[in-house]
Coordinates of N, CA and C in Angstrom, one line a residue:
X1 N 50.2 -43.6 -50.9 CA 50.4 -42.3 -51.5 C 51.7 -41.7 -51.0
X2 N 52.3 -41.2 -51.7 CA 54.0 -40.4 -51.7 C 53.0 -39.4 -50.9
X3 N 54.1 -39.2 -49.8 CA 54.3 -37.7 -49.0 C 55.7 -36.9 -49.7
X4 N 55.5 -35.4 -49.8 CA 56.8 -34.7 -50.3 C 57.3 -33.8 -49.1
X5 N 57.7 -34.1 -48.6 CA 58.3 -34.0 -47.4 C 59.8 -33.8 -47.3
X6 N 60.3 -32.4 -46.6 CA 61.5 -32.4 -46.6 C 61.9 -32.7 -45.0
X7 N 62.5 -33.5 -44.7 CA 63.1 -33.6 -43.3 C 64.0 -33.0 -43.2
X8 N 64.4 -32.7 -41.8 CA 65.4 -31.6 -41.0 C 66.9 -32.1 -41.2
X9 N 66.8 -33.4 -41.7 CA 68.1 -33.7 -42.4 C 68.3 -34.0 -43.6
X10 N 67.2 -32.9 -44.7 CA 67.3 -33.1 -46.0 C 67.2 -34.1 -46.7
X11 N 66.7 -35.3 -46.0 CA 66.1 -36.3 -47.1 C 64.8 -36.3 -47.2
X12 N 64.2 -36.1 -48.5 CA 63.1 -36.2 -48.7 C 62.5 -37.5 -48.6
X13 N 61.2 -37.5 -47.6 CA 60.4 -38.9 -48.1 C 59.5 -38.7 -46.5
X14 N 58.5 -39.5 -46.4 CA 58.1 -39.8 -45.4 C 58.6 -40.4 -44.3
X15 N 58.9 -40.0 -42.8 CA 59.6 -40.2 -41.6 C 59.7 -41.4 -41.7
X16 N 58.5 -42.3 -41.7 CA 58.6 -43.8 -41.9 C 59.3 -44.4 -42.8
X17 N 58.8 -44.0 -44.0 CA 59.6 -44.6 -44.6 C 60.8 -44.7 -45.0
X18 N 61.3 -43.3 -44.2 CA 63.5 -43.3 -44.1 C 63.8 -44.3 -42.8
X19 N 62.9 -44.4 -41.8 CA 63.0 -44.9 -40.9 C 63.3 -46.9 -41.4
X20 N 62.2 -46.7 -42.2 CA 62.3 -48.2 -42.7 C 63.6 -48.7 -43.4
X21 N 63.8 -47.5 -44.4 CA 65.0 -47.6 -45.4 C 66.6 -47.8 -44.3
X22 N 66.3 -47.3 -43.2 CA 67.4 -47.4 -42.2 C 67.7 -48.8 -41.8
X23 N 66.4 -49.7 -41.4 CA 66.4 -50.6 -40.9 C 66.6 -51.9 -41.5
X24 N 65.7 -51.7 -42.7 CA 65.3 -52.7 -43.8 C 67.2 -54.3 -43.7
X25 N 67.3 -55.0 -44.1 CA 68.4 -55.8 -44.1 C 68.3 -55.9 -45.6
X26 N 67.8 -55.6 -46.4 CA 67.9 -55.6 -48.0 C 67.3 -54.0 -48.4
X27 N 68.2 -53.8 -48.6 CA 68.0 -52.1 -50.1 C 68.9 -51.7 -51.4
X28 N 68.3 -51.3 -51.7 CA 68.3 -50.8 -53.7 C 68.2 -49.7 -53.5
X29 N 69.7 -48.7 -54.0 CA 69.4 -47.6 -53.8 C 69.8 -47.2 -55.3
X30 N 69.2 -46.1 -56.3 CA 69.2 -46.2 -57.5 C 69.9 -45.1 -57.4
X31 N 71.1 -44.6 -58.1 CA 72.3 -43.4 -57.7 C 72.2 -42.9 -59.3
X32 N 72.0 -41.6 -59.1 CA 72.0 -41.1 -60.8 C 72.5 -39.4 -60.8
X33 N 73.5 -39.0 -61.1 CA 74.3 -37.8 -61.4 C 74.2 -36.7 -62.6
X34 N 74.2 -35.4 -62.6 CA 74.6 -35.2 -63.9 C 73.6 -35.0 -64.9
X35 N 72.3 -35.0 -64.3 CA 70.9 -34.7 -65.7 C 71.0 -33.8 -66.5
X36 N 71.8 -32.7 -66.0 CA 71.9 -31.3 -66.9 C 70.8 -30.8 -67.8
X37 N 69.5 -30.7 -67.4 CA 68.1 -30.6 -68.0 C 67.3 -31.8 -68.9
X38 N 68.4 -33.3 -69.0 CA 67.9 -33.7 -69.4 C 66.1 -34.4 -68.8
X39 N 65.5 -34.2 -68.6 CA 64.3 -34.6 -68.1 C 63.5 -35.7 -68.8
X40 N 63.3 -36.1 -69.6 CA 63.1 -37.5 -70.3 C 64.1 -38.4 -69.8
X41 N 65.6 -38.4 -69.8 CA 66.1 -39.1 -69.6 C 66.3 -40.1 -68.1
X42 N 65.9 -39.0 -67.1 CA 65.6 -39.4 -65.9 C 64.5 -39.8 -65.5
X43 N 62.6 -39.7 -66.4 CA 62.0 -40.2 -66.7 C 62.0 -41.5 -66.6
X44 N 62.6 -41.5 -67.7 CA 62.9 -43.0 -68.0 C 63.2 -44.1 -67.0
X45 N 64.7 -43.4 -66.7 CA 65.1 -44.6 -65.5 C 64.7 -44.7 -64.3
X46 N 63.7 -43.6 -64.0 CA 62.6 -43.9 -62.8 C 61.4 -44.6 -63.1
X47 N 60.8 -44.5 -63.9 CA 60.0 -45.5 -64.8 C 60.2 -46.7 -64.5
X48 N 61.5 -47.0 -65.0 CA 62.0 -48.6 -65.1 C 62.4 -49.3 -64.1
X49 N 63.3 -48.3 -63.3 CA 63.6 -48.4 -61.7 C 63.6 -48.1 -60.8
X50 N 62.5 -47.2 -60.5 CA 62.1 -46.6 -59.7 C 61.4 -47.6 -58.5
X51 N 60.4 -48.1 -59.2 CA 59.6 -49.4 -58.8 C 60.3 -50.6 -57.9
X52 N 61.7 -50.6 -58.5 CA 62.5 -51.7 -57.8 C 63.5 -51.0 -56.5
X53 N 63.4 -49.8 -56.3 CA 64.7 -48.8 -55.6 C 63.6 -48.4 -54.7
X54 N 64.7 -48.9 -53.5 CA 64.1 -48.6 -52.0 C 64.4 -46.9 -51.7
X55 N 65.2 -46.0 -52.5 CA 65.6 -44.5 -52.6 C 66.6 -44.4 -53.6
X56 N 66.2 -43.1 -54.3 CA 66.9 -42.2 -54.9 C 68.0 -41.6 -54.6
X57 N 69.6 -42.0 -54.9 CA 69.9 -40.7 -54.6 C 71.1 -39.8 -55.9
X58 N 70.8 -38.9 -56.1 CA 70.9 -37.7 -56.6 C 72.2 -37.2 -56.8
X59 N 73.1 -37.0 -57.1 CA 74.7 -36.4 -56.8 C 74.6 -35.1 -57.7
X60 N 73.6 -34.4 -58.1 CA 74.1 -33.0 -58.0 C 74.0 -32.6 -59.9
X61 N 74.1 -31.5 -59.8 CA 74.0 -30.5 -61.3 C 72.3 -31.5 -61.6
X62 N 71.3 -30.7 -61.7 CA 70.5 -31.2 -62.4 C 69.0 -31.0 -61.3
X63 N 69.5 -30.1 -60.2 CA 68.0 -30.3 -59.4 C 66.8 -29.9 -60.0
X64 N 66.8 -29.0 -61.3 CA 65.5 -28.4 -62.3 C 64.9 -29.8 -62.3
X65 N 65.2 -30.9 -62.9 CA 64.7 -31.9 -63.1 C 64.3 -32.6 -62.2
X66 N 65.1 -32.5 -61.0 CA 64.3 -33.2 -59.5 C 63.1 -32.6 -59.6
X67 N 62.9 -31.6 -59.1 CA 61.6 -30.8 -59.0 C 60.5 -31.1 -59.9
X68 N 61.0 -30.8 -61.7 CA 59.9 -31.4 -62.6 C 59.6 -33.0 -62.5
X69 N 60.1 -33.8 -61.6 CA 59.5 -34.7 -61.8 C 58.8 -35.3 -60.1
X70 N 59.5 -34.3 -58.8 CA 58.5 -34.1 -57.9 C 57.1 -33.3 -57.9
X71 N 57.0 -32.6 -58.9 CA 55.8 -32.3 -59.4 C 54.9 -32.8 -60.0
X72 N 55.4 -33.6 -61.1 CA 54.7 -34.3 -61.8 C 54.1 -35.5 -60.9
X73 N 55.2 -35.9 -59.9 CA 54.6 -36.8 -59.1 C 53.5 -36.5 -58.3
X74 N 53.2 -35.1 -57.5 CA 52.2 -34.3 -56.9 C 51.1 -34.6 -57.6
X75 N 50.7 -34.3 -59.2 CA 49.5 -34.6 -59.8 C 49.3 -36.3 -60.6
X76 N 50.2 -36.5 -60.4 CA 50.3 -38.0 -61.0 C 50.2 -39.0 -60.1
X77 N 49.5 -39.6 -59.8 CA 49.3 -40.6 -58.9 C 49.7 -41.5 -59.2
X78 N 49.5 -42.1 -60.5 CA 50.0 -43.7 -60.9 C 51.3 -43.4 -61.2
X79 N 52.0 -42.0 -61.6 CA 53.6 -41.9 -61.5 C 54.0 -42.0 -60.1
X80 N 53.1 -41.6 -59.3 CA 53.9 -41.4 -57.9 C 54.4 -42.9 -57.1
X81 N 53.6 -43.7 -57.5 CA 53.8 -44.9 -56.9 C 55.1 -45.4 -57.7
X82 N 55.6 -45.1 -58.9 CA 56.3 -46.0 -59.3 C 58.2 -45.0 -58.6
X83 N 58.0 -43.7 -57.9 CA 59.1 -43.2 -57.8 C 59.2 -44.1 -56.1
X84 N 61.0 -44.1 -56.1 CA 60.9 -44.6 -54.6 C 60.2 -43.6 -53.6
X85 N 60.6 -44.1 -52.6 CA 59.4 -43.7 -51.2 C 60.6 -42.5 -50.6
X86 N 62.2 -42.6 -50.8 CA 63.2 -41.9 -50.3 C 63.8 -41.1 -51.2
X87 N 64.1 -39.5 -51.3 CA 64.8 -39.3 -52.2 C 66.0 -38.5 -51.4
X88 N 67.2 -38.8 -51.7 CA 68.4 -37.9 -51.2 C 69.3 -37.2 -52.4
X89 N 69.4 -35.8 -52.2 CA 70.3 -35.3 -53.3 C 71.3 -33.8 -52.7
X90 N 72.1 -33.6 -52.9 CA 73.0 -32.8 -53.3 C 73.5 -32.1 -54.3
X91 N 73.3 -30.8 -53.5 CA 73.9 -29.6 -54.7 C 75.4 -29.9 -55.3
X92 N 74.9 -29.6 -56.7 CA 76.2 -29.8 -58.0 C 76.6 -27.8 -57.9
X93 N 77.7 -28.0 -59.1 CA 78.3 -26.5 -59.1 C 77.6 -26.1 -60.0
X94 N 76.6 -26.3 -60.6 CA 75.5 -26.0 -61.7 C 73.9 -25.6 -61.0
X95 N 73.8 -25.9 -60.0 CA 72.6 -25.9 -59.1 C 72.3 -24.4 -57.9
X96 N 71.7 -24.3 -57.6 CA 71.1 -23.5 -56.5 C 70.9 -24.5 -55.5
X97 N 71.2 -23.5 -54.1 CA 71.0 -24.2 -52.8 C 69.3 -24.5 -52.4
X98 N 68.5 -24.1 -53.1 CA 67.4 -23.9 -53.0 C 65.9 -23.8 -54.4
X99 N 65.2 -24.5 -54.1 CA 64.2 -24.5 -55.3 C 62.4 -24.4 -54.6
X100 N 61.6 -23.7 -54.7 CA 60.6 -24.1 -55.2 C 59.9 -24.2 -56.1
X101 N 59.4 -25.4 -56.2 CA 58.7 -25.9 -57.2 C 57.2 -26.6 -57.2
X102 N 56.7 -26.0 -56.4 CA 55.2 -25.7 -56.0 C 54.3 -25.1 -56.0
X103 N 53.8 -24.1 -56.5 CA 53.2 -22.5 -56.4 C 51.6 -23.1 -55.6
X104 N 51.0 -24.2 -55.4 CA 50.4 -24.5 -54.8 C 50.2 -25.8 -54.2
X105 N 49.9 -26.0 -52.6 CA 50.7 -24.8 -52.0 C 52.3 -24.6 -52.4
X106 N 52.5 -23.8 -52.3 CA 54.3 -23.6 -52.3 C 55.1 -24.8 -51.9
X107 N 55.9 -25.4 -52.2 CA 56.5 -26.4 -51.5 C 57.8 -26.6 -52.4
X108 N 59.1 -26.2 -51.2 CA 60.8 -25.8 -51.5 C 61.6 -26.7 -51.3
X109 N 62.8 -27.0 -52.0 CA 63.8 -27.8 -51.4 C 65.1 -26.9 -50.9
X110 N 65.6 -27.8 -49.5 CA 66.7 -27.1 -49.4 C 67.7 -28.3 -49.6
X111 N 69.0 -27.6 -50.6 CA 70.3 -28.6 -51.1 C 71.1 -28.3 -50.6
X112 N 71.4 -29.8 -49.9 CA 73.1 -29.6 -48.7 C 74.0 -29.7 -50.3
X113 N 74.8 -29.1 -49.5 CA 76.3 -29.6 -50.5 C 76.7 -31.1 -50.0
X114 N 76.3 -31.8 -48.8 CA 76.8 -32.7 -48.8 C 75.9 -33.4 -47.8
X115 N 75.5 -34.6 -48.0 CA 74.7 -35.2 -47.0 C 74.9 -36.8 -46.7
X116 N 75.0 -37.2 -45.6 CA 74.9 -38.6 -44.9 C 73.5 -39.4 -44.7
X117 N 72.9 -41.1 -45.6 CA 72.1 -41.6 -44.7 C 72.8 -42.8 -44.5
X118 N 71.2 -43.8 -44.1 CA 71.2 -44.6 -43.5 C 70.5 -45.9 -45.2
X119 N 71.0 -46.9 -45.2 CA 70.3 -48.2 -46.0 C 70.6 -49.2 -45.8
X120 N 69.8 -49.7 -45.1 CA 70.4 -51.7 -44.7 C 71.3 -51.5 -43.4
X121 N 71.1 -50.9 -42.9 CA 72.3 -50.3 -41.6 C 73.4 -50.2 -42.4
X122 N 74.0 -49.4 -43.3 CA 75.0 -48.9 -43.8 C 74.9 -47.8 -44.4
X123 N 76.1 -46.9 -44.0 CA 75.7 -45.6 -44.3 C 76.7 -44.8 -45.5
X124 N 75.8 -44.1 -45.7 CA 76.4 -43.3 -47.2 C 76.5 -42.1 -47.2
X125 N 77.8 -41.6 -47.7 CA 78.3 -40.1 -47.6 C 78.1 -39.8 -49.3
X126 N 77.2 -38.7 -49.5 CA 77.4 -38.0 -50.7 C 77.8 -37.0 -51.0
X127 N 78.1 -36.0 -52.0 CA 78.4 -34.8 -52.4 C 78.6 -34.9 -53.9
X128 N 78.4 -33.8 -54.4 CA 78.7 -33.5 -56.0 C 80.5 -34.2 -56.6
X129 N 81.2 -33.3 -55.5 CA 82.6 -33.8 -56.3 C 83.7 -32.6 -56.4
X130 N 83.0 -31.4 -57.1 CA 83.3 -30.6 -56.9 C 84.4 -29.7 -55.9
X131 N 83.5 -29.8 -54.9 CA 84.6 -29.4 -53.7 C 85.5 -30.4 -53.2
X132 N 85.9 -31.7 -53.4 CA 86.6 -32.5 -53.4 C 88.2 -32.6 -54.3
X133 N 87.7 -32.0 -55.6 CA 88.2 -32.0 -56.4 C 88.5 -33.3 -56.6
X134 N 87.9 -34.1 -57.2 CA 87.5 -35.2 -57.8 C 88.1 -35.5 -58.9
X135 N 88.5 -34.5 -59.7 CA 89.1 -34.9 -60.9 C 90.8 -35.5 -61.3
X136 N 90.8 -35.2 -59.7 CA 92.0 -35.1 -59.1 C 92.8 -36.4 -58.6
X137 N 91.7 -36.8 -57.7 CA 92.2 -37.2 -56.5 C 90.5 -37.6 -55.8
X138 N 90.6 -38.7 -55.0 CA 89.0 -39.7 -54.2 C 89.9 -39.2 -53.0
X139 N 91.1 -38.8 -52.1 CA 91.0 -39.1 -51.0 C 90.5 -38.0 -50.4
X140 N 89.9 -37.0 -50.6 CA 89.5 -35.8 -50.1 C 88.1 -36.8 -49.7
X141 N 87.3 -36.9 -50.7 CA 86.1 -37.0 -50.2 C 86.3 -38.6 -49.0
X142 N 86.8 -39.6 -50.0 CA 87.0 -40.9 -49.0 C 87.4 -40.2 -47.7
X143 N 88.4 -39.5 -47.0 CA 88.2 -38.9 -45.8 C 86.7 -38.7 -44.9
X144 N 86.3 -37.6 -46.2 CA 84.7 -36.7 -45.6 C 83.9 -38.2 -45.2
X145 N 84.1 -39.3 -46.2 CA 83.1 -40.3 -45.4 C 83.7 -41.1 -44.6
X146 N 85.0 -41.5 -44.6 CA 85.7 -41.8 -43.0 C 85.3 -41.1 -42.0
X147 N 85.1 -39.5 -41.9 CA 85.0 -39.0 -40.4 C 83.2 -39.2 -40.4
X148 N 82.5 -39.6 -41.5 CA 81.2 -40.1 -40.8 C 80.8 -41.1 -40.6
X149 N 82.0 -42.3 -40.7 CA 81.5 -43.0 -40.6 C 80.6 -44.3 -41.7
X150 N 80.9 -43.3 -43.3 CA 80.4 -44.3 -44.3 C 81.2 -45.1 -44.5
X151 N 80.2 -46.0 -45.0 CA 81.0 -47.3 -45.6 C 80.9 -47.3 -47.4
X152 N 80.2 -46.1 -48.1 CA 80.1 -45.7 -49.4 C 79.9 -44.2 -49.4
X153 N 80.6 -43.9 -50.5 CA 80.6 -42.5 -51.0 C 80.1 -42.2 -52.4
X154 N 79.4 -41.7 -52.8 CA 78.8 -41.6 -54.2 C 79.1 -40.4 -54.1
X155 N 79.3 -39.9 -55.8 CA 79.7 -38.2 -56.1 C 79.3 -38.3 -57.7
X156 N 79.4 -37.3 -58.1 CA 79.6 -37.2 -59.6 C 80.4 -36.2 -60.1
X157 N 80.3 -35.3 -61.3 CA 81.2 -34.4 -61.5 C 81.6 -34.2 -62.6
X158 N 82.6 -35.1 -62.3 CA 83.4 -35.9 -63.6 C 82.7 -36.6 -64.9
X159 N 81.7 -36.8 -64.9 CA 80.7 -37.5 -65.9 C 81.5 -39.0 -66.6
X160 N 82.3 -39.2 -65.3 CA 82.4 -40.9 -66.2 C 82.8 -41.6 -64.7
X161 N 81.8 -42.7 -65.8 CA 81.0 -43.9 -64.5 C 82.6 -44.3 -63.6
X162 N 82.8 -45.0 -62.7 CA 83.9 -45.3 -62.2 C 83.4 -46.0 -60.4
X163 N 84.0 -47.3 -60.2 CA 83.8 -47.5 -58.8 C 85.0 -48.5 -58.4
X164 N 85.4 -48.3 -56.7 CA 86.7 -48.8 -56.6 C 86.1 -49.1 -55.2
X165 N 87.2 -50.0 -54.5 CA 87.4 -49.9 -53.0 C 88.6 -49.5 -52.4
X166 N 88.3 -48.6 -51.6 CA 89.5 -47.5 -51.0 C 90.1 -48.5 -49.9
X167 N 91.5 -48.7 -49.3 CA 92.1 -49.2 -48.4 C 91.2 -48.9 -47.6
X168 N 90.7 -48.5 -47.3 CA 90.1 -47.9 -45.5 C 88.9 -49.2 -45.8
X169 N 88.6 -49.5 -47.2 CA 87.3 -50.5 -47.1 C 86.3 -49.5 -47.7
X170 N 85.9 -48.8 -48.3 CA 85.2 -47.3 -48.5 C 84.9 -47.4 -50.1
X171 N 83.8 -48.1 -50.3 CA 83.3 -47.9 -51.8 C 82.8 -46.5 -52.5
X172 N 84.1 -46.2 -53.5 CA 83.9 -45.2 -54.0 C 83.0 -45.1 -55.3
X173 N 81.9 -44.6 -55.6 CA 81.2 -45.0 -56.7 C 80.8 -43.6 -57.5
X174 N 81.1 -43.0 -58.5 CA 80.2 -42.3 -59.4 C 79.6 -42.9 -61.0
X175 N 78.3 -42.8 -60.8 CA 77.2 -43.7 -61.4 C 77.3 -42.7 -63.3
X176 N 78.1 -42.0 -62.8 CA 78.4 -41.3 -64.6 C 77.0 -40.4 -64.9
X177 N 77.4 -40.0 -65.9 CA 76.4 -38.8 -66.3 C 75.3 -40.0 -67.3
X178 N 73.7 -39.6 -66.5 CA 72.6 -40.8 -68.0 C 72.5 -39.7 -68.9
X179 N 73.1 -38.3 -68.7 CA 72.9 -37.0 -70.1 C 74.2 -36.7 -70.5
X180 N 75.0 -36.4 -70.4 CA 76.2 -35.9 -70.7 C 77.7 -36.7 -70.4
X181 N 77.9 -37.8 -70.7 CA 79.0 -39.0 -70.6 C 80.1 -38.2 -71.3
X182 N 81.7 -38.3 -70.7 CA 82.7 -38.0 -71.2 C 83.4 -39.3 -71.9
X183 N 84.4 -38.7 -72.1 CA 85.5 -40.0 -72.3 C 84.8 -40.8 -73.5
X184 N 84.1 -40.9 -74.3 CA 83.5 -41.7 -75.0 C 82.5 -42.4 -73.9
X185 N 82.2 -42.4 -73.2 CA 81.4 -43.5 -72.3 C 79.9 -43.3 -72.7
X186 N 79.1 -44.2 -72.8 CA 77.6 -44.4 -72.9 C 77.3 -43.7 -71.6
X187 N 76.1 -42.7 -71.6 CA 74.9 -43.0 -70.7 C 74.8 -43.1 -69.5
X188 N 75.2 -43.6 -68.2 CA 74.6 -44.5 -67.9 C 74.0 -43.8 -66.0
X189 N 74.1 -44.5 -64.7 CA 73.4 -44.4 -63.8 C 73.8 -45.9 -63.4
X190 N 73.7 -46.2 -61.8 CA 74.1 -46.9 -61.2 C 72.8 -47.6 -60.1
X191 N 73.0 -48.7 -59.4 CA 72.2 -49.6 -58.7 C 73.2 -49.6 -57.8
X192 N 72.9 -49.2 -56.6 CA 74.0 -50.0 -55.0 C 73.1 -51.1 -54.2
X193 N 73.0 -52.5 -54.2 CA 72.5 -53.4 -53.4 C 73.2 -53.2 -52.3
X194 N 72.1 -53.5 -51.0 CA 72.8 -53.9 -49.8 C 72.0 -54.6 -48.9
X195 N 72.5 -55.8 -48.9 CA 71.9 -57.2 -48.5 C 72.8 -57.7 -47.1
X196 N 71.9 -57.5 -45.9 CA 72.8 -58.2 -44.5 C 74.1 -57.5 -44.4
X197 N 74.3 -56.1 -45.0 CA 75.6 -54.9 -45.1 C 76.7 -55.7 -45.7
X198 N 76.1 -56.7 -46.5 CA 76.7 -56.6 -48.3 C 76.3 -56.1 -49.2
X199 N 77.6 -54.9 -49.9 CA 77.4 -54.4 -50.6 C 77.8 -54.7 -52.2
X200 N 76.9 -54.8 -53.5 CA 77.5 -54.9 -54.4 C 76.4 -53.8 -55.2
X201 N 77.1 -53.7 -56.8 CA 76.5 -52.3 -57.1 C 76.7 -53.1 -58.6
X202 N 75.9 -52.3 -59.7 CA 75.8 -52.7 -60.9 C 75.9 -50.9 -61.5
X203 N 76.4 -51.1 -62.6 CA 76.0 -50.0 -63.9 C 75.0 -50.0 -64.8
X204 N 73.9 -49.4 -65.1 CA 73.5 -49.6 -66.7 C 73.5 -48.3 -67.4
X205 N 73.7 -48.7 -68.9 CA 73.2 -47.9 -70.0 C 72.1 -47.7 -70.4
X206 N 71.4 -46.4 -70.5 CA 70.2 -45.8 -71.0 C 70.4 -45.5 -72.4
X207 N 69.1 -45.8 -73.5 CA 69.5 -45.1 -74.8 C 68.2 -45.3 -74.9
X208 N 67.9 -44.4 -75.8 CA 66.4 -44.1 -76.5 C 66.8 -43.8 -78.4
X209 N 66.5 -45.1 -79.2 CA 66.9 -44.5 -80.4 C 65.6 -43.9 -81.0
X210 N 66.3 -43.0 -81.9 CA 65.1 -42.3 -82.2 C 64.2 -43.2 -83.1
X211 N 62.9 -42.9 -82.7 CA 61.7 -43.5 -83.1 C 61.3 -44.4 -82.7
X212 N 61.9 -44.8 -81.7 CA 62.1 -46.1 -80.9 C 60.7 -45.9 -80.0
X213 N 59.8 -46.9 -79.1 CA 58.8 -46.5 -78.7 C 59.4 -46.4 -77.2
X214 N 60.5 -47.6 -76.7 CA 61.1 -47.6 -75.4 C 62.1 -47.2 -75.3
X215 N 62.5 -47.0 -74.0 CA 64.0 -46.7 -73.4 C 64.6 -48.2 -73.3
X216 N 65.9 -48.1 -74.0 CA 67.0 -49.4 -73.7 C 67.8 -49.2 -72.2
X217 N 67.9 -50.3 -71.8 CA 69.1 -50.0 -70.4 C 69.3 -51.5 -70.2
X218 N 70.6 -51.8 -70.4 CA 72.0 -52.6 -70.6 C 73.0 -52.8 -69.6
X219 N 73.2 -53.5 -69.0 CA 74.2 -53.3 -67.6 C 75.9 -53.7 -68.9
X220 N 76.6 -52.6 -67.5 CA 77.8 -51.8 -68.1 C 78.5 -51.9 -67.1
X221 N 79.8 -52.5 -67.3 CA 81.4 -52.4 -66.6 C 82.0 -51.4 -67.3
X222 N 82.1 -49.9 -66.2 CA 83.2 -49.1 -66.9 C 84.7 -49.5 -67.2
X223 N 85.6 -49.5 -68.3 CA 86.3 -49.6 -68.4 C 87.6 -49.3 -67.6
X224 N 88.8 -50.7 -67.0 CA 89.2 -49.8 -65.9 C 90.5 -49.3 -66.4
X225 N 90.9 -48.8 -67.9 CA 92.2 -48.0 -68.0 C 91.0 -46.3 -68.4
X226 N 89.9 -46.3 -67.8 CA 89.5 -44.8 -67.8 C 89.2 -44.3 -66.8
X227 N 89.7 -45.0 -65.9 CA 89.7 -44.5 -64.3 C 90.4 -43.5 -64.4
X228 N 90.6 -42.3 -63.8 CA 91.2 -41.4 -63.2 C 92.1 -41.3 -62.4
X229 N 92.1 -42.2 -61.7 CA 93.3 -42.7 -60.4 C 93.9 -43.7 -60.4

């Protein structure tokens, strides 16, 4: 059974099992940005991959929907098994530092603007993007995860998918908006593998056509003349 549990360094999940996610030599970390109320749509891709991802993590604008589906998890049992055991997320410029979404008992989240873990012994610096200014320019944040020490940075913001490797060796990844895609871009939400602290990452597309009974999801190479940098 899921514990909801907020640790003193804002990852949600049970001690052990961030502990494990620390150690493990294989993890799946499922990276998703940018929900903007969509709530079905992040349904979905926890549904599908939830089950397979050793942790969630979150980049911001969209915590309403974290919460509706940590609650749902609270009364749902057979949903709760299928969300990972780890969730990490970060406040967007669209969000509150703070949510409860419990009224019984009460039970709050507090949102760093920017937070560091542990997966496969490799560590990951996140943030929205925002304070980076991202739209810009990666070396603000690629710094913030140089002085911790990551070896990956996830963000969002920008709402189009994009991932590179920074001179320093520093995998920059935003997994794109699965609600609100720019640029013409589908959908989509990202996978980071890390196997023996190799890292490789995948994209997919989410679509639900109407009348359709299932959600589609399609693995996707963002295009690289829509990079930004």
């Amino acid at each position: 059974m899921r514990e909801f549990i907020q640790q003193q360094n804002f990852i949600f999940g049970n001690s052990s099992d961030i502990q494990d996610l620390e150690k493990k030599p294989e993890a799946k970390i499922l990276v998703v940005s940018d929900i903007h109320g969509n709530t079905p749509v992040f349904e979905a891709i926890l549904n599908e991959f939830g089950p397979k991802s050793d942790a969630l993590a979150f980049c911001g604008d969209g915590l309403p929907s974290i919460c509706d589906v940590l609650q749902k998890a609270r009364i749902d049992s057979e949903f709760a098994q299928r969300i990972p055991p780890v969730w990490a997320f970060v406040q967007g410029n669209g969000d509150w530092d703070s949510y409860a979404f419990s009224p019984e008992p009460e039970i709050g989240l507090i949102v760093p603007k920017e937070l560091t873990f542990k997966a496969g012994d490799v560590c990951f610096f996140m943030a929205h993007g925002h304070r980076f200014d991202v739209y810009y320019t990666t070396e603000s944040i690629e710094q913030a995860a140089a002085m911790h020490g990551a070896k990956i940075a996830i963000y969002g913001h920008t709402h189009i998918s994009n991932a590179k490797e920074s001179k320093r060796g520093i995998l920059l990844l935003n997994p794109g908006s699965c609600s609100m895609p720019r640029l013409n871009l589908p959908p989509t939400f990202a996978v980071i593998s890390v196997k023996n602290k190799k890292i490789e990452y995948k994209f997919y597309i989410v679509r639900h056509a109407l009348g359709a009974p299932k959600w589609n999801f399609t693995e996707f190479t963002p295009p690289a003349n829509l990079s930004l940098f």
